[in-house]
mmCIF file of C-alpha atoms and ligand atoms in Angstrom:
data_model
loop_
_atom_site.group_PDB
_atom_site.id
_atom_site.type_symbol
_atom_site.label_atom_id
_atom_site.label_comp_id
_atom_site.label_asym_id
_atom_site.label_seq_id
_atom_site.Cartn_x
_atom_site.Cartn_y
_atom_site.Cartn_z
ATOM 1 C CA MET A 227 43.995 53.321 55.674
ATOM 2 C CA SER A 228 46.037 53.165 52.466
ATOM 3 C CA GLN A 229 47.835 50.105 51.100
ATOM 4 C CA ASN A 230 51.138 51.530 52.353
ATOM 5 C CA THR A 231 50.212 51.995 56.016
ATOM 6 C CA MET A 232 49.183 49.734 58.844
ATOM 7 C CA ARG A 233 48.202 50.274 62.490
ATOM 8 C CA LEU A 234 50.095 48.255 65.060
ATOM 9 C CA GLN A 235 48.085 47.090 68.072
ATOM 10 C CA SER A 236 49.069 48.746 71.356
ATOM 11 C CA PHE A 237 50.821 46.475 73.843
ATOM 12 C CA ASP A 238 51.125 46.224 77.638
ATOM 13 C CA LEU A 239 54.346 46.893 79.525
ATOM 14 C CA ALA A 240 55.159 45.294 82.884
ATOM 15 C CA SER A 241 57.771 46.478 85.374
ATOM 16 C CA GLN A 242 60.620 44.279 86.535
ATOM 17 C CA ASP A 243 63.738 44.706 88.707
ATOM 18 C CA ILE A 244 66.544 46.255 86.647
ATOM 19 C CA ALA A 245 68.951 43.691 88.123
ATOM 20 C CA SER A 246 67.069 40.891 86.353
ATOM 21 C CA VAL A 247 67.602 41.931 82.721
ATOM 22 C CA ASP A 248 70.455 41.402 80.294
ATOM 23 C CA VAL A 249 72.859 44.357 80.249
ATOM 24 C CA GLU A 250 72.745 44.419 76.434
ATOM 25 C CA SER A 251 69.042 45.353 76.516
ATOM 26 C CA LEU A 252 69.871 48.299 78.798
ATOM 27 C CA HIS A 253 72.744 49.283 76.536
ATOM 28 C CA GLY A 254 70.375 49.239 73.563
ATOM 29 C CA LEU A 255 67.941 51.471 75.467
ATOM 30 C CA SER A 256 70.590 54.118 76.261
ATOM 31 C CA LEU A 257 72.033 53.987 72.733
ATOM 32 C CA GLY A 258 68.495 54.664 71.489
ATOM 33 C CA VAL A 259 68.523 58.061 73.251
ATOM 34 C CA GLU A 260 72.171 58.690 72.220
ATOM 35 C CA TRP A 261 73.651 58.324 75.682
ATOM 36 C CA PRO A 262 77.317 57.193 75.775
ATOM 37 C CA HIS A 263 77.077 54.491 78.466
ATOM 38 C CA ARG A 264 78.898 51.219 77.783
ATOM 39 C CA PRO A 265 77.544 47.926 79.134
ATOM 40 C CA ALA A 266 80.250 48.230 81.852
ATOM 41 C CA ASP A 267 78.795 51.600 82.889
ATOM 42 C CA TRP A 268 75.344 50.057 83.299
ATOM 43 C CA ASP A 269 76.868 47.184 85.309
ATOM 44 C CA PHE A 270 78.540 49.700 87.596
ATOM 45 C CA LEU A 271 75.323 51.660 88.101
ATOM 46 C CA ARG A 272 73.427 48.461 88.887
ATOM 47 C CA LYS A 273 76.017 47.647 91.577
ATOM 48 C CA VAL A 274 75.540 50.987 93.342
ATOM 49 C CA GLY A 275 71.835 51.571 92.721
ATOM 50 C CA ARG A 276 68.425 50.011 92.295
ATOM 51 C CA GLY A 277 65.581 50.450 89.862
ATOM 52 C CA PHE A 278 63.347 48.818 87.363
ATOM 53 C CA VAL A 279 62.591 48.474 83.698
ATOM 54 C CA ALA A 280 59.363 48.242 81.688
ATOM 55 C CA LEU A 281 59.201 45.206 79.415
ATOM 56 C CA ASP A 282 56.766 44.051 76.763
ATOM 57 C CA GLU A 283 55.351 40.517 76.584
ATOM 58 C CA ILE A 284 58.402 39.152 74.776
ATOM 59 C CA GLY A 285 60.916 40.742 77.138
ATOM 60 C CA ARG A 286 61.947 43.824 75.141
ATOM 61 C CA VAL A 287 63.006 46.718 77.402
ATOM 62 C CA PHE A 288 61.212 50.016 76.666
ATOM 63 C CA SER A 289 61.950 52.071 79.794
ATOM 64 C CA SER A 290 64.338 52.298 82.719
ATOM 65 C CA ALA A 291 64.617 54.292 85.930
ATOM 66 C CA MET A 292 67.075 54.017 88.811
ATOM 67 C CA TRP A 293 67.777 55.445 92.244
ATOM 68 C CA PHE A 294 70.930 55.500 94.302
ATOM 69 C CA PRO A 295 70.474 55.548 98.092
ATOM 70 C CA TYR A 296 72.920 57.369 100.351
ATOM 71 C CA GLY A 297 71.926 56.236 103.816
ATOM 72 C CA ALA A 298 68.335 56.459 104.998
ATOM 73 C CA ASP A 299 67.840 60.151 104.229
ATOM 74 C CA CYS A 300 69.118 60.905 100.731
ATOM 75 C CA ALA A 301 69.127 59.481 97.207
ATOM 76 C CA THR A 302 69.847 60.506 93.644
ATOM 77 C CA ILE A 303 67.670 59.470 90.695
ATOM 78 C CA GLY A 304 68.907 58.749 87.200
ATOM 79 C CA MET A 305 68.950 56.557 84.088
ATOM 80 C CA VAL A 306 65.332 57.584 83.422
ATOM 81 C CA ILE A 307 64.807 56.596 79.799
ATOM 82 C CA THR A 308 61.813 55.820 77.602
ATOM 83 C CA SER A 309 62.539 54.362 74.191
ATOM 84 C CA PRO A 310 61.790 56.986 71.496
ATOM 85 C CA ARG A 311 59.275 54.527 69.976
ATOM 86 C CA VAL A 312 56.965 54.883 72.985
ATOM 87 C CA GLN A 313 57.720 58.353 74.396
ATOM 88 C CA THR A 314 54.957 60.807 75.422
ATOM 89 C CA HIS A 315 52.525 58.006 76.319
ATOM 90 C CA GLY A 316 52.926 58.286 80.098
ATOM 91 C CA GLY A 317 55.741 55.751 80.537
ATOM 92 C CA GLY A 318 58.248 58.197 82.017
ATOM 93 C CA ARG A 319 55.740 59.454 84.602
ATOM 94 C CA TRP A 320 54.745 55.881 85.497
ATOM 95 C CA MET A 321 58.387 54.864 86.009
ATOM 96 C CA MET A 322 59.117 57.974 88.090
ATOM 97 C CA GLU A 323 56.087 57.389 90.308
ATOM 98 C CA GLY A 324 57.400 53.880 90.991
ATOM 99 C CA ILE A 325 60.883 55.197 91.815
ATOM 100 C CA LEU A 326 59.459 57.874 94.140
ATOM 101 C CA ARG A 327 57.479 55.214 96.027
ATOM 102 C CA GLN A 328 60.713 53.240 96.536
ATOM 103 C CA CYS A 329 62.640 56.342 97.664
ATOM 104 C CA GLY A 330 60.080 57.032 100.409
ATOM 105 C CA GLU A 331 60.775 60.154 102.468
ATOM 106 C CA ARG A 332 64.389 60.620 101.320
ATOM 107 C CA ARG A 333 65.472 64.021 100.052
ATOM 108 C CA LEU A 334 66.201 63.630 96.366
ATOM 109 C CA ILE A 335 68.629 65.003 93.785
ATOM 110 C CA LEU A 336 68.557 64.515 90.014
ATOM 111 C CA ASN A 337 69.917 66.131 86.871
ATOM 112 C CA ALA A 338 67.179 66.886 84.374
ATOM 113 C CA THR A 339 67.489 66.987 80.609
ATOM 114 C CA ARG A 340 65.250 69.427 78.758
ATOM 115 C CA ALA A 341 62.911 66.576 77.805
ATOM 116 C CA ALA A 342 62.417 65.565 81.439
ATOM 117 C CA TYR A 343 62.338 68.990 83.122
ATOM 118 C CA SER A 344 58.567 69.548 83.125
ATOM 119 C CA LEU A 345 57.937 65.975 84.265
ATOM 120 C CA TYR A 346 60.175 66.491 87.315
ATOM 121 C CA ARG A 347 58.687 69.926 88.057
ATOM 122 C CA SER A 348 55.250 68.335 88.146
ATOM 123 C CA LEU A 349 56.564 65.761 90.646
ATOM 124 C CA GLY A 350 57.730 68.444 93.099
ATOM 125 C CA PHE A 351 61.376 68.908 92.074
ATOM 126 C CA GLU A 352 62.837 72.440 92.217
ATOM 127 C CA PRO A 353 65.639 73.701 89.943
ATOM 128 C CA GLN A 354 68.897 74.399 91.813
ATOM 129 C CA ALA A 355 71.772 74.840 89.360
ATOM 130 C CA THR A 356 72.930 74.309 85.794
ATOM 131 C CA VAL A 357 75.352 71.470 85.141
ATOM 132 C CA HIS A 358 77.863 72.138 82.357
ATOM 133 C CA GLN A 359 78.871 68.989 80.504
ATOM 134 C CA CYS A 360 82.412 69.730 79.298
ATOM 135 C CA GLN A 361 84.085 67.212 77.071
ATOM 136 C CA GLY A 362 86.476 66.647 74.215
ATOM 137 C CA TYR A 363 89.916 65.395 73.226
ATOM 138 C CA VAL A 364 92.598 66.394 75.731
ATOM 139 C CA ARG A 365 95.255 68.946 74.770
ATOM 140 C CA PRO A 366 98.353 69.537 76.913
ATOM 141 C CA VAL A 367 97.994 72.718 78.991
ATOM 142 C CA VAL A 368 100.414 75.076 80.711
ATOM 143 C CA PRO A 369 100.703 75.447 83.680
ATOM 144 C CA GLY A 370 100.992 71.792 84.444
ATOM 145 C CA VAL A 371 100.716 69.919 87.684
ATOM 146 C CA THR A 372 102.365 70.969 90.961
ATOM 147 C CA ASP A 373 104.239 68.594 93.286
ATOM 148 C CA ALA A 374 101.589 69.115 95.950
ATOM 149 C CA VAL A 375 99.203 66.682 94.222
ATOM 150 C CA GLU A 376 99.508 63.143 95.559
ATOM 151 C CA ALA A 377 98.117 59.750 94.593
ATOM 152 C CA ILE A 378 95.437 58.539 96.988
ATOM 153 C CA SER A 379 95.281 54.828 97.772
ATOM 154 C CA ALA A 380 92.497 52.576 99.026
ATOM 155 C CA ALA A 381 93.871 53.039 102.553
ATOM 156 C CA ASP A 382 92.772 56.707 102.425
ATOM 157 C CA LEU A 383 89.200 56.025 101.299
ATOM 158 C CA GLY A 384 87.783 56.846 104.732
ATOM 159 C CA GLU A 385 89.211 60.368 104.478
ATOM 160 C CA VAL A 386 87.957 60.690 100.905
ATOM 161 C CA ALA A 387 84.443 59.647 101.943
ATOM 162 C CA ALA A 388 84.436 62.126 104.859
ATOM 163 C CA LEU A 389 85.487 64.994 102.588
ATOM 164 C CA ASP A 390 82.919 63.949 100.002
ATOM 165 C CA ALA A 391 80.159 63.878 102.636
ATOM 166 C CA ALA A 392 81.080 67.420 103.746
ATOM 167 C CA ALA A 393 80.548 68.641 100.166
ATOM 168 C CA PHE A 394 77.645 66.427 99.079
ATOM 169 C CA GLY A 395 75.667 66.550 102.324
ATOM 170 C CA ALA A 396 75.270 62.768 102.729
ATOM 171 C CA ASP A 397 77.520 59.776 103.300
ATOM 172 C CA ARG A 398 78.548 58.149 99.989
ATOM 173 C CA SER A 399 81.179 55.736 101.425
ATOM 174 C CA HIS A 400 79.660 52.805 99.555
ATOM 175 C CA LEU A 401 79.827 54.699 96.245
ATOM 176 C CA MET A 402 83.401 55.889 96.941
ATOM 177 C CA ALA A 403 84.523 52.291 97.512
ATOM 178 C CA ARG A 404 82.909 51.126 94.265
ATOM 179 C CA LEU A 405 84.328 54.040 92.263
ATOM 180 C CA ALA A 406 87.783 53.330 93.662
ATOM 181 C CA GLU A 407 87.708 49.853 92.079
ATOM 182 C CA THR A 408 88.370 51.423 88.657
ATOM 183 C CA ALA A 409 89.339 55.026 89.469
ATOM 184 C CA GLU A 410 92.662 56.834 89.743
ATOM 185 C CA ILE A 411 92.430 59.148 92.759
ATOM 186 C CA ARG A 412 94.474 62.272 93.454
ATOM 187 C CA GLY A 413 94.447 64.514 96.520
ATOM 188 C CA LEU A 414 95.825 67.662 98.112
ATOM 189 C CA ARG A 415 96.706 67.858 101.807
ATOM 190 C CA ARG A 416 96.959 70.901 104.064
ATOM 191 C CA GLY A 417 98.756 70.240 107.353
ATOM 192 C CA GLY A 418 98.291 66.515 106.806
ATOM 193 C CA ARG A 419 94.520 66.864 106.377
ATOM 194 C CA LEU A 420 92.931 65.869 103.036
ATOM 195 C CA ALA A 421 91.636 69.173 101.611
ATOM 196 C CA ALA A 422 90.669 68.020 98.097
ATOM 197 C CA TYR A 423 90.211 64.823 96.117
ATOM 198 C CA ALA A 424 89.423 63.943 92.504
ATOM 199 C CA MET A 425 88.760 60.712 90.637
ATOM 200 C CA ARG A 426 89.097 59.615 87.016
ATOM 201 C CA ARG A 427 87.632 56.402 85.616
ATOM 202 C CA PRO A 428 86.781 54.840 82.255
ATOM 203 C CA PHE A 429 83.298 55.877 81.084
ATOM 204 C CA GLY A 430 81.398 56.127 77.822
ATOM 205 C CA ARG A 431 83.567 57.234 74.919
ATOM 206 C CA GLY A 432 86.737 57.498 77.049
ATOM 207 C CA TRP A 433 87.136 58.816 80.560
ATOM 208 C CA VAL A 434 85.189 60.832 83.107
ATOM 209 C CA VAL A 435 86.827 63.077 85.693
ATOM 210 C CA GLY A 436 84.651 63.254 88.795
ATOM 211 C CA PRO A 437 83.827 63.547 91.553
ATOM 212 C CA VAL A 438 86.064 66.505 92.308
ATOM 213 C CA VAL A 439 85.708 67.962 95.809
ATOM 214 C CA ALA A 440 87.870 70.899 96.862
ATOM 215 C CA GLU A 441 87.905 74.026 98.999
ATOM 216 C CA SER A 442 88.744 76.267 96.051
ATOM 217 C CA GLU A 443 88.555 76.298 92.281
ATOM 218 C CA GLU A 444 92.347 76.560 92.127
ATOM 219 C CA ASP A 445 92.709 73.275 94.027
ATOM 220 C CA ALA A 446 90.136 71.682 91.730
ATOM 221 C CA VAL A 447 92.179 72.776 88.697
ATOM 222 C CA GLN A 448 95.342 71.253 90.188
ATOM 223 C CA LEU A 449 93.659 67.896 90.634
ATOM 224 C CA VAL A 450 91.945 67.851 87.248
ATOM 225 C CA ALA A 451 95.245 68.784 85.579
ATOM 226 C CA ALA A 452 96.938 65.884 87.379
ATOM 227 C CA LEU A 453 94.269 63.456 86.179
ATOM 228 C CA LEU A 454 94.585 64.614 82.555
ATOM 229 C CA VAL A 455 98.313 63.802 82.488
ATOM 230 C CA GLY A 456 98.968 61.064 79.934
ATOM 231 C CA LEU A 457 95.568 61.445 78.256
ATOM 232 C CA ASP A 458 96.589 63.737 75.367
ATOM 233 C CA GLY A 459 94.317 63.037 72.409
ATOM 234 C CA GLN A 460 91.907 60.920 74.453
ATOM 235 C CA PHE A 461 88.220 61.703 75.055
ATOM 236 C CA VAL A 462 87.430 63.048 78.522
ATOM 237 C CA ARG A 463 84.241 64.368 80.079
ATOM 238 C CA LEU A 464 83.752 66.469 83.205
ATOM 239 C CA ASP A 465 80.380 67.734 84.506
ATOM 240 C CA THR A 466 80.578 70.855 86.658
ATOM 241 C CA ARG A 467 78.180 73.402 88.120
ATOM 242 C CA GLN A 468 80.831 76.142 87.781
ATOM 243 C CA SER A 469 79.345 78.623 85.299
ATOM 244 C CA GLY A 470 82.682 80.352 84.624
ATOM 245 C CA GLY A 471 85.962 80.956 86.417
ATOM 246 C CA VAL A 472 89.350 79.305 86.396
ATOM 247 C CA LEU A 473 88.132 75.715 86.245
ATOM 248 C CA ARG A 474 85.988 76.320 83.150
ATOM 249 C CA ALA A 475 88.812 78.337 81.546
ATOM 250 C CA PHE A 476 91.237 75.501 82.268
ATOM 251 C CA LEU A 477 88.854 72.887 80.837
ATOM 252 C CA HIS A 478 88.397 74.931 77.687
ATOM 253 C CA ALA A 479 92.155 75.301 77.239
ATOM 254 C CA ALA A 480 92.626 71.580 77.885
ATOM 255 C CA GLY A 481 90.259 70.656 75.019
ATOM 256 C CA LEU A 482 87.083 70.108 77.082
ATOM 257 C CA PRO A 483 84.655 72.855 75.949
ATOM 258 C CA LEU A 484 80.988 73.042 76.907
ATOM 259 C CA HIS A 485 78.970 70.366 75.118
ATOM 260 C CA ASP A 486 75.524 70.522 76.758
ATOM 261 C CA THR A 487 73.746 71.446 79.974
ATOM 262 C CA VAL A 488 71.274 69.787 82.334
ATOM 263 C CA THR A 489 69.537 71.188 85.415
ATOM 264 C CA THR A 490 70.154 69.903 88.918
ATOM 265 C CA MET A 491 66.814 69.639 90.709
ATOM 266 C CA THR A 492 66.077 68.626 94.287
ATOM 267 C CA ARG A 493 63.055 67.610 96.320
ATOM 268 C CA GLY A 494 63.057 67.949 100.102
ATOM 269 C CA ALA A 495 66.168 70.124 100.585
ATOM 270 C CA PRO A 496 68.245 72.588 98.575
ATOM 271 C CA LEU A 497 71.551 71.606 96.970
ATOM 272 C CA PRO A 498 74.612 72.380 99.166
ATOM 273 C CA ARG A 499 76.337 75.563 97.959
ATOM 274 C CA VAL A 500 79.880 75.666 96.618
ATOM 275 C CA GLU A 501 81.833 78.338 98.521
ATOM 276 C CA ALA A 502 85.571 78.936 98.607
ATOM 277 C CA GLY A 503 87.047 77.923 101.961
ATOM 278 C CA SER A 504 84.827 74.903 102.591
ATOM 279 C CA PRO A 505 84.481 71.590 100.716
ATOM 280 C CA GLY A 506 82.393 71.910 97.553
ATOM 281 C CA THR A 507 81.589 69.702 94.569
ATOM 282 C CA TYR A 508 83.466 70.928 91.484
ATOM 283 C CA ALA A 509 82.690 67.895 89.311
ATOM 284 C CA LEU A 510 79.900 65.344 89.465
ATOM 285 C CA ALA A 511 80.477 61.593 89.795
ATOM 286 C CA ALA A 512 77.938 61.156 86.967
ATOM 287 C CA HIS A 513 74.598 62.678 85.981
ATOM 288 C CA ALA A 514 72.822 59.800 87.694
ATOM 289 C CA LEU A 515 74.961 60.005 90.836
ATOM 290 C CA SER A 516 75.313 63.835 91.070
HETATM 291 C C1 COA B 50 62.325 62.244 79.478
HETATM 292 C C2 COA B 50 61.645 60.960 79.081
HETATM 293 C C3 COA B 50 62.125 59.853 80.037
HETATM 294 C C4 COA B 50 60.159 61.132 79.226
HETATM 295 O O1 COA B 50 59.577 59.859 78.977
HETATM 296 P P1 COA B 50 58.090 59.711 78.414
HETATM 297 O O2 COA B 50 57.733 58.274 78.536
HETATM 298 O O3 COA B 50 57.986 60.356 77.109
HETATM 299 O O4 COA B 50 57.312 60.565 79.523
HETATM 300 P P2 COA B 50 55.760 60.739 79.680
HETATM 301 O O5 COA B 50 55.050 60.284 78.454
HETATM 302 O O6 COA B 50 55.360 60.125 80.983
HETATM 303 O O7 COA B 50 55.645 62.311 79.765
HETATM 304 C C5 COA B 50 55.881 62.959 80.962
HETATM 305 C C6 COA B 50 55.640 64.443 80.780
HETATM 306 O O8 COA B 50 56.735 65.014 80.086
HETATM 307 C C7 COA B 50 56.283 65.687 78.903
HETATM 308 N N1 COA B 50 57.264 65.410 77.872
HETATM 309 C C8 COA B 50 57.566 64.223 77.331
HETATM 310 N N2 COA B 50 58.542 64.374 76.411
HETATM 311 C C9 COA B 50 58.852 65.686 76.394
HETATM 312 C C10 COA B 50 59.770 66.471 75.632
HETATM 313 N N3 COA B 50 60.567 65.930 74.710
HETATM 314 N N4 COA B 50 59.834 67.781 75.878
HETATM 315 C C11 COA B 50 59.036 68.364 76.801
HETATM 316 N N5 COA B 50 58.145 67.672 77.533
HETATM 317 C C12 COA B 50 58.049 66.352 77.330
HETATM 318 C C13 COA B 50 54.964 65.082 78.586
HETATM 319 O O9 COA B 50 54.153 65.997 77.919
HETATM 320 C C14 COA B 50 54.416 64.700 79.941
HETATM 321 O O10 COA B 50 53.720 65.762 80.542
HETATM 322 P P3 COA B 50 52.208 65.527 81.060
HETATM 323 O O11 COA B 50 52.255 64.277 81.899
HETATM 324 O O12 COA B 50 51.909 66.756 81.828
HETATM 325 O O13 COA B 50 51.414 65.351 79.818
HETATM 326 C C15 COA B 50 61.967 60.596 77.602
HETATM 327 O O14 COA B 50 61.676 61.697 76.797
HETATM 328 C C16 COA B 50 63.411 60.184 77.364
HETATM 329 O O15 COA B 50 63.807 59.038 77.602
HETATM 330 N N6 COA B 50 64.210 61.124 76.849
HETATM 331 C C17 COA B 50 65.632 60.868 76.539
HETATM 332 C C18 COA B 50 66.427 60.544 77.788
HETATM 333 C C19 COA B 50 66.250 61.601 78.859
HETATM 334 O O16 COA B 50 66.385 62.788 78.603
HETATM 335 N N7 COA B 50 65.959 61.126 80.093
HETATM 336 C C20 COA B 50 65.772 61.994 81.234
HETATM 337 C C21 COA B 50 66.986 62.005 82.063
HETATM 338 S S1 COA B 50 66.893 63.243 83.331
#
């Protein structure tokens, strides 16, 4: 070894409940992999999900992994991070094996980055769809919003949750209630029945629009347009599995072009399809929440 180099001794990591650590250490972890989450975003995710972190002997966080249960049968997995300093040493696989033990027999959904894809394949996850992360600074678009779009209040959350379950394939009432604490919600009714809903909440560098559930792309566009009103010049993100069509064209025109993609993968059951005429997911709540 030369005078200018030294070998640092390897160290042991221990797992601990993610609820027990300081949010700033989680924020540091996600900043380290260039994710946009604010401490408030981590706090939100810890309210709606569970998970653990890997710590060294002096309490530094090197890895995280979370899961978000929807009833007894379904869960999403997310916030799987290993600090770049210790990647490719088996930490990600170790964390995932722990999460899978906690998830038990549930059918599982996650959104894989390129770095994580082969890890999830080896754990039995199958690719289902590409998620298009569209984001940017909002520009005013024509046509604007129609009168049909209405504000949805907390009193209507039961209807929102039922529509969401029809699209997602599992009951996310608990998540809907938590999202509604900070979200603006818009809806479209047909014959009095809620036919589409969309939410917008503060996230990361600005705002996220999602979930969006609708029976057609045109309805989804109406709701997204309504939620972009007043945000000219502000940073907005929307994650959709639509590979083209009117929603993507609208997003592009509104200043939210494609930024990156991830792959939705499932284990235990395929992802529900999005088909015009029945409720489908046109925007994700978040990568971690699907
Ligand atoms: C994805 C990530 C969590 C993997 O963590 P890790 O601790 O490096 O994972 P492991 O060392 O357990 O490696 C797991 C497998 O993935 C492979 N792998 C690791 N990094 C990879 C990369 N950048 N590209 C392709 N494969 C990779 C490893 O070779 C390993 O395969 P093997 O077990 O067959 O040898 C880590 O790279 C990371 O935090 N990346 C940034 C954030 C991210 O993308 N998170 C995933 C969200 S879905």
